[in-house]
Short mmCIF file of C-alpha atoms and ligand atoms in Angstrom, two decimals:
data_model
loop_
_atom_site.label_atom_id
_atom_site.label_comp_id
_atom_site.label_asym_id
_atom_site.label_seq_id
_atom_site.Cartn_x
_atom_site.Cartn_y
_atom_site.Cartn_z
CA MET A 353 -102.00 25.07 -11.02
CA SER A 354 -102.17 22.46 -13.97
CA SER A 355 -99.44 22.38 -16.19
CA GLU A 356 -102.06 21.54 -18.88
CA LEU A 357 -103.11 24.37 -21.55
CA MET A 358 -106.42 26.38 -21.04
CA VAL A 359 -108.60 26.55 -23.61
CA TYR A 360 -111.46 29.53 -23.62
CA ILE A 361 -115.28 28.40 -23.34
CA ASP A 362 -117.45 30.92 -23.42
CA GLY A 363 -115.85 33.31 -21.43
CA LYS A 364 -114.60 30.12 -19.30
CA TYR A 365 -111.08 28.44 -19.39
CA PHE A 366 -110.63 24.73 -19.39
CA PRO A 367 -107.79 22.27 -19.53
CA LYS A 368 -107.26 20.95 -22.55
CA SER A 369 -108.63 17.73 -20.77
CA GLN A 370 -111.80 19.22 -20.19
CA ALA A 371 -112.74 21.31 -22.86
CA LYS A 372 -115.86 19.97 -24.09
CA ILE A 373 -118.90 21.21 -25.57
CA SER A 374 -122.03 19.53 -26.02
CA VAL A 375 -122.94 17.05 -28.93
CA TYR A 376 -126.13 18.93 -29.56
CA ASP A 377 -123.38 21.63 -29.96
CA HIS A 378 -125.06 22.90 -34.06
CA GLY A 379 -120.21 23.39 -34.89
CA PHE A 380 -120.64 19.24 -34.33
CA LEU A 381 -123.57 18.02 -35.34
CA TYR A 382 -123.87 19.99 -39.31
CA GLY A 383 -120.31 22.22 -39.25
CA ASP A 384 -122.82 24.97 -38.69
CA GLY A 385 -119.98 27.57 -37.30
CA VAL A 386 -116.96 30.05 -38.75
CA PHE A 387 -113.41 30.13 -37.12
CA GLU A 388 -109.99 31.48 -37.78
CA GLY A 389 -106.54 30.25 -37.11
CA ILE A 390 -104.05 32.65 -36.29
CA ARG A 391 -100.07 32.99 -35.79
CA GLU A 392 -98.88 35.03 -32.92
CA TYR A 393 -94.89 35.57 -33.44
CA ASN A 394 -92.61 36.44 -29.90
CA GLY A 395 -95.64 38.36 -28.50
CA VAL A 396 -97.99 39.91 -31.06
CA VAL A 397 -100.70 38.60 -32.57
CA PHE A 398 -99.80 39.00 -36.51
CA LYS A 399 -102.84 40.36 -38.36
CA LEU A 400 -104.79 39.43 -35.23
CA LYS A 401 -107.60 42.50 -35.86
CA GLU A 402 -107.05 41.48 -39.79
CA HIS A 403 -108.67 37.54 -38.63
CA ILE A 404 -111.20 38.71 -36.63
CA ASP A 405 -112.49 40.83 -38.77
CA ARG A 406 -112.72 38.35 -40.94
CA LEU A 407 -114.02 35.75 -38.48
CA TYR A 408 -117.43 38.04 -38.44
CA ARG A 409 -117.55 38.65 -42.03
CA SER A 410 -117.82 34.61 -41.84
CA ALA A 411 -120.19 35.22 -39.76
CA HIS A 412 -122.25 37.82 -41.23
CA ALA A 413 -122.74 35.44 -43.67
CA LEU A 414 -124.44 32.63 -41.74
CA THR A 415 -126.70 35.26 -39.51
CA LEU A 416 -124.84 33.84 -37.01
CA LYS A 417 -124.53 37.29 -34.35
CA ILE A 418 -121.08 36.70 -32.38
CA PRO A 419 -121.86 37.30 -28.74
CA LEU A 420 -118.69 39.35 -27.91
CA THR A 421 -118.29 42.79 -29.63
CA LYS A 422 -114.89 42.59 -31.88
CA GLU A 423 -112.87 43.91 -29.42
CA GLU A 424 -114.31 42.38 -26.62
CA MET A 425 -112.77 39.54 -28.56
CA ILE A 426 -109.16 41.02 -29.17
CA GLN A 427 -109.29 40.58 -25.83
CA ALA A 428 -110.19 36.85 -24.98
CA VAL A 429 -107.88 36.08 -27.44
CA LEU A 430 -105.14 38.23 -25.81
CA GLU A 431 -106.28 36.41 -22.49
CA THR A 432 -106.24 33.26 -23.25
CA LEU A 433 -102.81 34.02 -23.91
CA ARG A 434 -101.93 35.03 -20.86
CA LYS A 435 -103.59 32.37 -19.25
CA ASN A 436 -100.82 29.98 -21.54
CA LYS A 437 -97.70 31.99 -21.71
CA MET A 438 -96.83 30.56 -24.57
CA LYS A 439 -94.69 31.66 -27.35
CA ASP A 440 -94.88 31.38 -31.08
CA SER A 441 -98.64 30.22 -30.90
CA TYR A 442 -101.20 29.27 -33.25
CA ILE A 443 -104.85 30.65 -32.09
CA ARG A 444 -108.07 28.36 -33.22
CA LEU A 445 -111.46 30.68 -32.63
CA ILE A 446 -114.63 29.07 -33.05
CA VAL A 447 -117.59 30.82 -33.07
CA SER A 448 -120.33 28.00 -33.86
CA ARG A 449 -124.26 28.41 -33.50
CA GLY A 450 -123.97 26.17 -30.62
CA VAL A 451 -126.54 23.69 -28.87
CA GLY A 452 -130.48 23.40 -29.90
CA ASP A 453 -132.42 20.11 -31.09
CA LEU A 454 -131.21 17.56 -34.12
CA GLY A 455 -132.82 19.16 -36.99
CA LEU A 456 -130.50 21.77 -38.29
CA ASP A 457 -132.97 25.76 -38.09
CA PRO A 458 -130.64 27.07 -36.46
CA ARG A 459 -133.31 29.17 -34.34
CA LYS A 460 -132.83 26.53 -32.29
CA CYS A 461 -130.25 27.63 -30.49
CA PRO A 462 -129.87 30.57 -28.81
CA LYS A 463 -126.28 31.02 -28.02
CA PRO A 464 -123.30 30.88 -30.13
CA THR A 465 -120.65 28.69 -28.48
CA VAL A 466 -117.63 30.59 -28.71
CA VAL A 467 -114.23 28.50 -28.26
CA ILE A 468 -110.43 29.67 -28.18
CA ILE A 469 -107.06 27.59 -28.31
CA ALA A 470 -103.87 28.72 -27.99
CA ASP A 471 -101.31 25.82 -28.97
CA THR A 472 -99.09 24.88 -31.63
CA ILE A 473 -100.03 23.54 -34.91
CA SER A 474 -97.53 21.35 -37.28
CA ILE A 475 -98.29 21.29 -40.79
CA ARG A 476 -95.66 20.69 -42.83
CA ALA A 477 -92.29 18.65 -43.39
CA GLY A 478 -89.13 20.72 -41.85
CA ASP A 479 -86.88 21.57 -44.91
CA ALA A 480 -90.39 22.52 -47.01
CA LYS A 481 -89.50 25.93 -47.51
CA GLU A 482 -85.60 24.99 -48.96
CA THR A 483 -86.56 21.70 -51.29
CA GLY A 484 -90.21 22.97 -52.33
CA ILE A 485 -93.52 20.49 -51.92
CA THR A 486 -94.87 18.74 -54.69
CA THR A 487 -99.02 18.65 -55.26
CA MET A 488 -101.33 17.37 -57.62
CA PHE A 489 -104.98 18.86 -58.82
CA SER A 490 -107.34 16.37 -57.23
CA TRP A 491 -110.80 15.08 -58.77
CA VAL A 492 -112.73 17.09 -55.48
CA ARG A 493 -114.06 20.54 -57.13
CA ARG A 494 -113.98 23.55 -54.37
CA ASN A 495 -117.81 24.44 -54.44
CA ARG A 496 -119.51 26.80 -56.25
CA VAL A 497 -120.10 30.18 -54.98
CA ASP A 498 -123.37 29.55 -54.63
CA SER A 499 -122.71 26.72 -52.73
CA THR A 500 -121.04 26.39 -49.24
CA SER A 501 -118.17 28.92 -50.56
CA ALA A 502 -115.35 28.94 -49.58
CA GLU A 503 -115.08 32.52 -48.77
CA ILE A 504 -116.60 31.71 -46.22
CA LYS A 505 -114.56 30.48 -43.21
CA SER A 506 -117.41 27.79 -41.76
CA LEU A 507 -116.88 24.88 -40.74
CA ASN A 508 -117.34 22.89 -43.29
CA TYR A 509 -114.59 21.90 -44.49
CA LEU A 510 -115.48 18.66 -46.16
CA ASN A 511 -114.38 20.03 -49.24
CA SER A 512 -110.45 20.29 -48.12
CA VAL A 513 -110.75 17.59 -46.83
CA LEU A 514 -111.55 15.08 -49.09
CA ALA A 515 -108.63 16.60 -51.25
CA LYS A 516 -106.34 16.56 -48.58
CA ILE A 517 -107.26 12.28 -48.74
CA GLU A 518 -106.66 12.13 -51.86
CA ALA A 519 -103.33 14.04 -52.02
CA ASN A 520 -102.02 10.92 -48.81
CA ALA A 521 -103.39 8.28 -51.00
CA CYS A 522 -101.07 9.67 -53.68
CA GLY A 523 -98.36 10.01 -51.98
CA VAL A 524 -98.12 13.71 -53.01
CA ASP A 525 -97.35 16.37 -49.82
CA GLU A 526 -100.61 18.93 -50.47
CA ALA A 527 -103.58 19.15 -52.91
CA LEU A 528 -104.90 21.53 -55.45
CA CYS A 529 -108.01 22.57 -55.57
CA LEU A 530 -109.66 23.38 -59.60
CA GLU A 531 -113.05 25.26 -59.04
CA SER A 532 -115.90 23.91 -61.10
CA SER A 533 -114.55 26.02 -64.73
CA GLY A 534 -111.88 23.82 -64.08
CA CYS A 535 -109.13 27.17 -63.58
CA VAL A 536 -107.60 27.02 -60.38
CA ALA A 537 -109.29 27.92 -56.24
CA GLU A 538 -106.28 27.27 -54.32
CA GLY A 539 -104.96 24.43 -51.85
CA VAL A 540 -107.09 22.77 -49.17
CA GLY A 541 -105.69 25.91 -46.62
CA GLU A 542 -103.17 27.95 -48.20
CA ASN A 543 -103.38 30.59 -51.62
CA MET A 544 -101.46 30.10 -54.38
CA PHE A 545 -99.61 32.71 -56.07
CA ILE A 546 -97.36 31.62 -59.70
CA VAL A 547 -94.72 33.27 -61.38
CA LYS A 548 -94.62 33.84 -65.31
CA ASN A 549 -91.48 35.67 -66.61
CA GLY A 550 -91.12 37.60 -63.11
CA GLU A 551 -94.77 38.84 -62.60
CA LEU A 552 -97.23 37.20 -59.65
CA LEU A 553 -100.01 35.59 -60.26
CA THR A 554 -103.25 34.70 -57.68
CA PRO A 555 -106.31 33.87 -58.86
CA PRO A 556 -109.64 35.83 -57.93
CA SER A 557 -111.48 34.57 -54.81
CA SER A 558 -114.98 34.98 -56.83
CA THR A 559 -113.02 31.42 -57.48
CA GLY A 560 -114.07 30.36 -54.95
CA ALA A 561 -111.00 31.11 -52.55
CA LEU A 562 -110.41 31.94 -49.33
CA ALA A 563 -109.31 35.88 -49.10
CA GLY A 564 -106.03 35.03 -47.69
CA ILE A 565 -104.59 37.20 -45.23
CA THR A 566 -101.42 36.43 -45.66
CA ALA A 567 -101.74 36.07 -49.52
CA GLU A 568 -102.81 40.31 -48.82
CA VAL A 569 -99.22 40.48 -46.68
CA ILE A 570 -97.73 39.05 -49.67
CA THR A 571 -99.73 41.30 -52.69
CA ALA A 572 -98.40 43.99 -50.12
CA LEU A 573 -95.01 42.84 -50.37
CA ALA A 574 -94.77 42.36 -53.52
CA ALA A 575 -96.19 46.76 -54.31
CA LYS A 576 -93.15 47.54 -51.82
CA LEU A 577 -90.42 45.67 -54.32
CA GLY A 578 -92.20 46.36 -57.56
CA ILE A 579 -93.47 43.04 -58.42
CA LYS A 580 -95.99 43.14 -60.46
CA LEU A 581 -99.02 41.58 -59.47
CA THR A 582 -101.92 40.11 -61.08
CA VAL A 583 -105.85 38.51 -60.07
CA THR A 584 -106.40 36.47 -62.84
CA ASN A 585 -107.77 32.79 -63.47
CA LEU A 586 -105.25 30.52 -63.99
CA THR A 587 -105.38 27.00 -66.19
CA PRO A 588 -103.50 24.00 -65.15
CA PHE A 589 -101.83 25.03 -67.85
CA MET A 590 -100.70 27.91 -67.08
CA VAL A 591 -99.10 26.38 -63.43
CA PHE A 592 -97.64 22.98 -65.35
CA THR A 593 -95.72 25.41 -67.44
CA ALA A 594 -94.69 28.41 -64.30
CA ASP A 595 -91.01 29.41 -63.47
CA GLU A 596 -92.33 29.19 -59.89
CA ALA A 597 -95.37 28.52 -57.85
CA PHE A 598 -95.88 28.84 -53.85
CA PHE A 599 -98.73 28.69 -51.15
CA THR A 600 -99.60 31.03 -48.55
CA GLY A 601 -101.66 30.81 -45.35
CA THR A 602 -101.46 31.31 -41.19
CA ALA A 603 -100.62 27.82 -41.09
CA MET A 604 -97.87 26.97 -44.24
CA GLU A 605 -96.97 30.28 -43.61
CA MET A 606 -94.92 30.78 -47.22
CA VAL A 607 -93.95 27.21 -48.81
CA PRO A 608 -92.41 26.96 -52.53
CA ILE A 609 -93.91 24.45 -54.76
CA ARG A 610 -91.92 22.38 -57.46
CA GLU A 611 -93.91 19.99 -58.44
CA VAL A 612 -97.34 19.80 -59.47
CA ASN A 613 -99.23 16.33 -61.39
CA LYS A 614 -95.70 14.91 -61.36
CA ARG A 615 -94.64 17.91 -63.50
CA GLN A 616 -91.74 20.12 -62.24
CA ILE A 617 -92.37 23.67 -61.95
CA GLY A 618 -89.12 25.16 -63.43
CA THR A 619 -86.35 24.00 -62.03
CA GLY A 620 -87.54 22.11 -59.67
CA LYS A 621 -86.02 24.49 -56.78
CA PRO A 622 -87.27 28.00 -55.23
CA GLY A 623 -87.30 30.40 -58.23
CA PRO A 624 -85.99 33.86 -57.26
CA VAL A 625 -88.96 35.43 -56.64
CA THR A 626 -90.22 32.94 -54.48
CA LYS A 627 -86.80 33.58 -52.57
CA ARG A 628 -87.20 37.22 -52.43
CA LEU A 629 -90.89 37.99 -51.20
CA MET A 630 -89.75 34.58 -48.43
CA ALA A 631 -86.93 36.60 -47.09
CA GLU A 632 -89.37 39.54 -46.99
CA PHE A 633 -92.14 37.70 -45.66
CA HIS A 634 -90.14 36.54 -42.74
CA LYS A 635 -89.21 40.02 -41.64
CA VAL A 636 -92.63 41.28 -41.49
CA ILE A 637 -93.73 38.61 -39.73
CA LYS A 638 -90.90 39.66 -36.95
CA ASP A 639 -92.28 43.41 -36.60
CA PRO A 640 -94.33 44.33 -34.29
CA THR A 641 -96.48 46.84 -35.61
CA GLN A 642 -98.44 44.14 -37.38
CA GLY A 643 -99.99 42.93 -35.08
CA THR A 644 -101.67 42.85 -31.95
CA LYS A 645 -98.53 42.65 -28.00
CA VAL A 646 -100.28 39.73 -25.86
N1 PMP B 1594 -107.51 28.49 -48.01
C1 PMP B 1594 -108.45 28.09 -47.36
C2 PMP B 1594 -109.50 27.53 -47.67
C3 PMP B 1594 -107.67 28.38 -45.79
O1 PMP B 1594 -108.20 27.39 -44.89
C4 PMP B 1594 -106.53 29.32 -45.79
C5 PMP B 1594 -106.31 29.21 -44.04
N2 PMP B 1594 -106.77 30.30 -43.18
C6 PMP B 1594 -106.45 30.41 -46.38
C7 PMP B 1594 -106.79 29.66 -47.73
C8 PMP B 1594 -105.02 30.92 -46.12
O2 PMP B 1594 -105.50 32.21 -45.78
P1 PMP B 1594 -105.05 32.91 -44.83
O3 PMP B 1594 -103.48 33.61 -45.22
O4 PMP B 1594 -105.95 34.16 -43.77
O5 PMP B 1594 -104.15 32.37 -43.41
#
């Protein structure tokens, strides 16, 4: 048996080095497809049903008919994890339009391609949770909601990639993305929250942000802890003058922000509301009732 990771492609498993799809796949040619990033903690896939629901919503917006029922997709994810005997993995679930011709017409793609990868991910420095990270507003605006909106978790991530390139070039940990009117949308793959006078504020998804599942967890935790949360437009000024700020996302989990475009946020250290939520968040992700057992 191979010691390589096994990747699911259309119902079959291939060793990672042989897991390949056609160059005629419209996911590759046109970014025509959808995906999810999901985490498994200690044998439980965190919020798996919620991720599957979002995948099917994104696909619906693209009129992409996923060739598996939601239950079959859940079973395929669990089976991939079992095959790989992985613990604390990161799952990448991709459904592309499938193989077609060189024109972009989706009608030429009879069968969507389904890929499930169970691996690990590392996107932040080891002590980011303790020290917080630096960020900057990038020149790259989020697409408008009547464009390839970030509301759809599609394979079109060039908007985020451009913002990330800018952050890299400036020696900053992560980019913040503004929407077309100049208010804050989100990070490149994270939602954003600020804290002002002990209360939480976060932008609405109508700014072109993805409806984050981690953000939903934070929303529920805030309600449980009695911390007021308002969903509202955030201006750059509101962010510069916030007491605290943090990102949420499956890959990044929850990470404090200590600097935005060289402006220190609050004391420059993770604040009390952020720390309290982080402590609760780490309890929730370990709670087996919050996910689906492998
Ligand atoms: N925004 C974008 C653009 C993302 O790609 C992600 C990651 N899926 C998020 C926000 C955070 O969403 P979630 O908490 O569901 O991972």
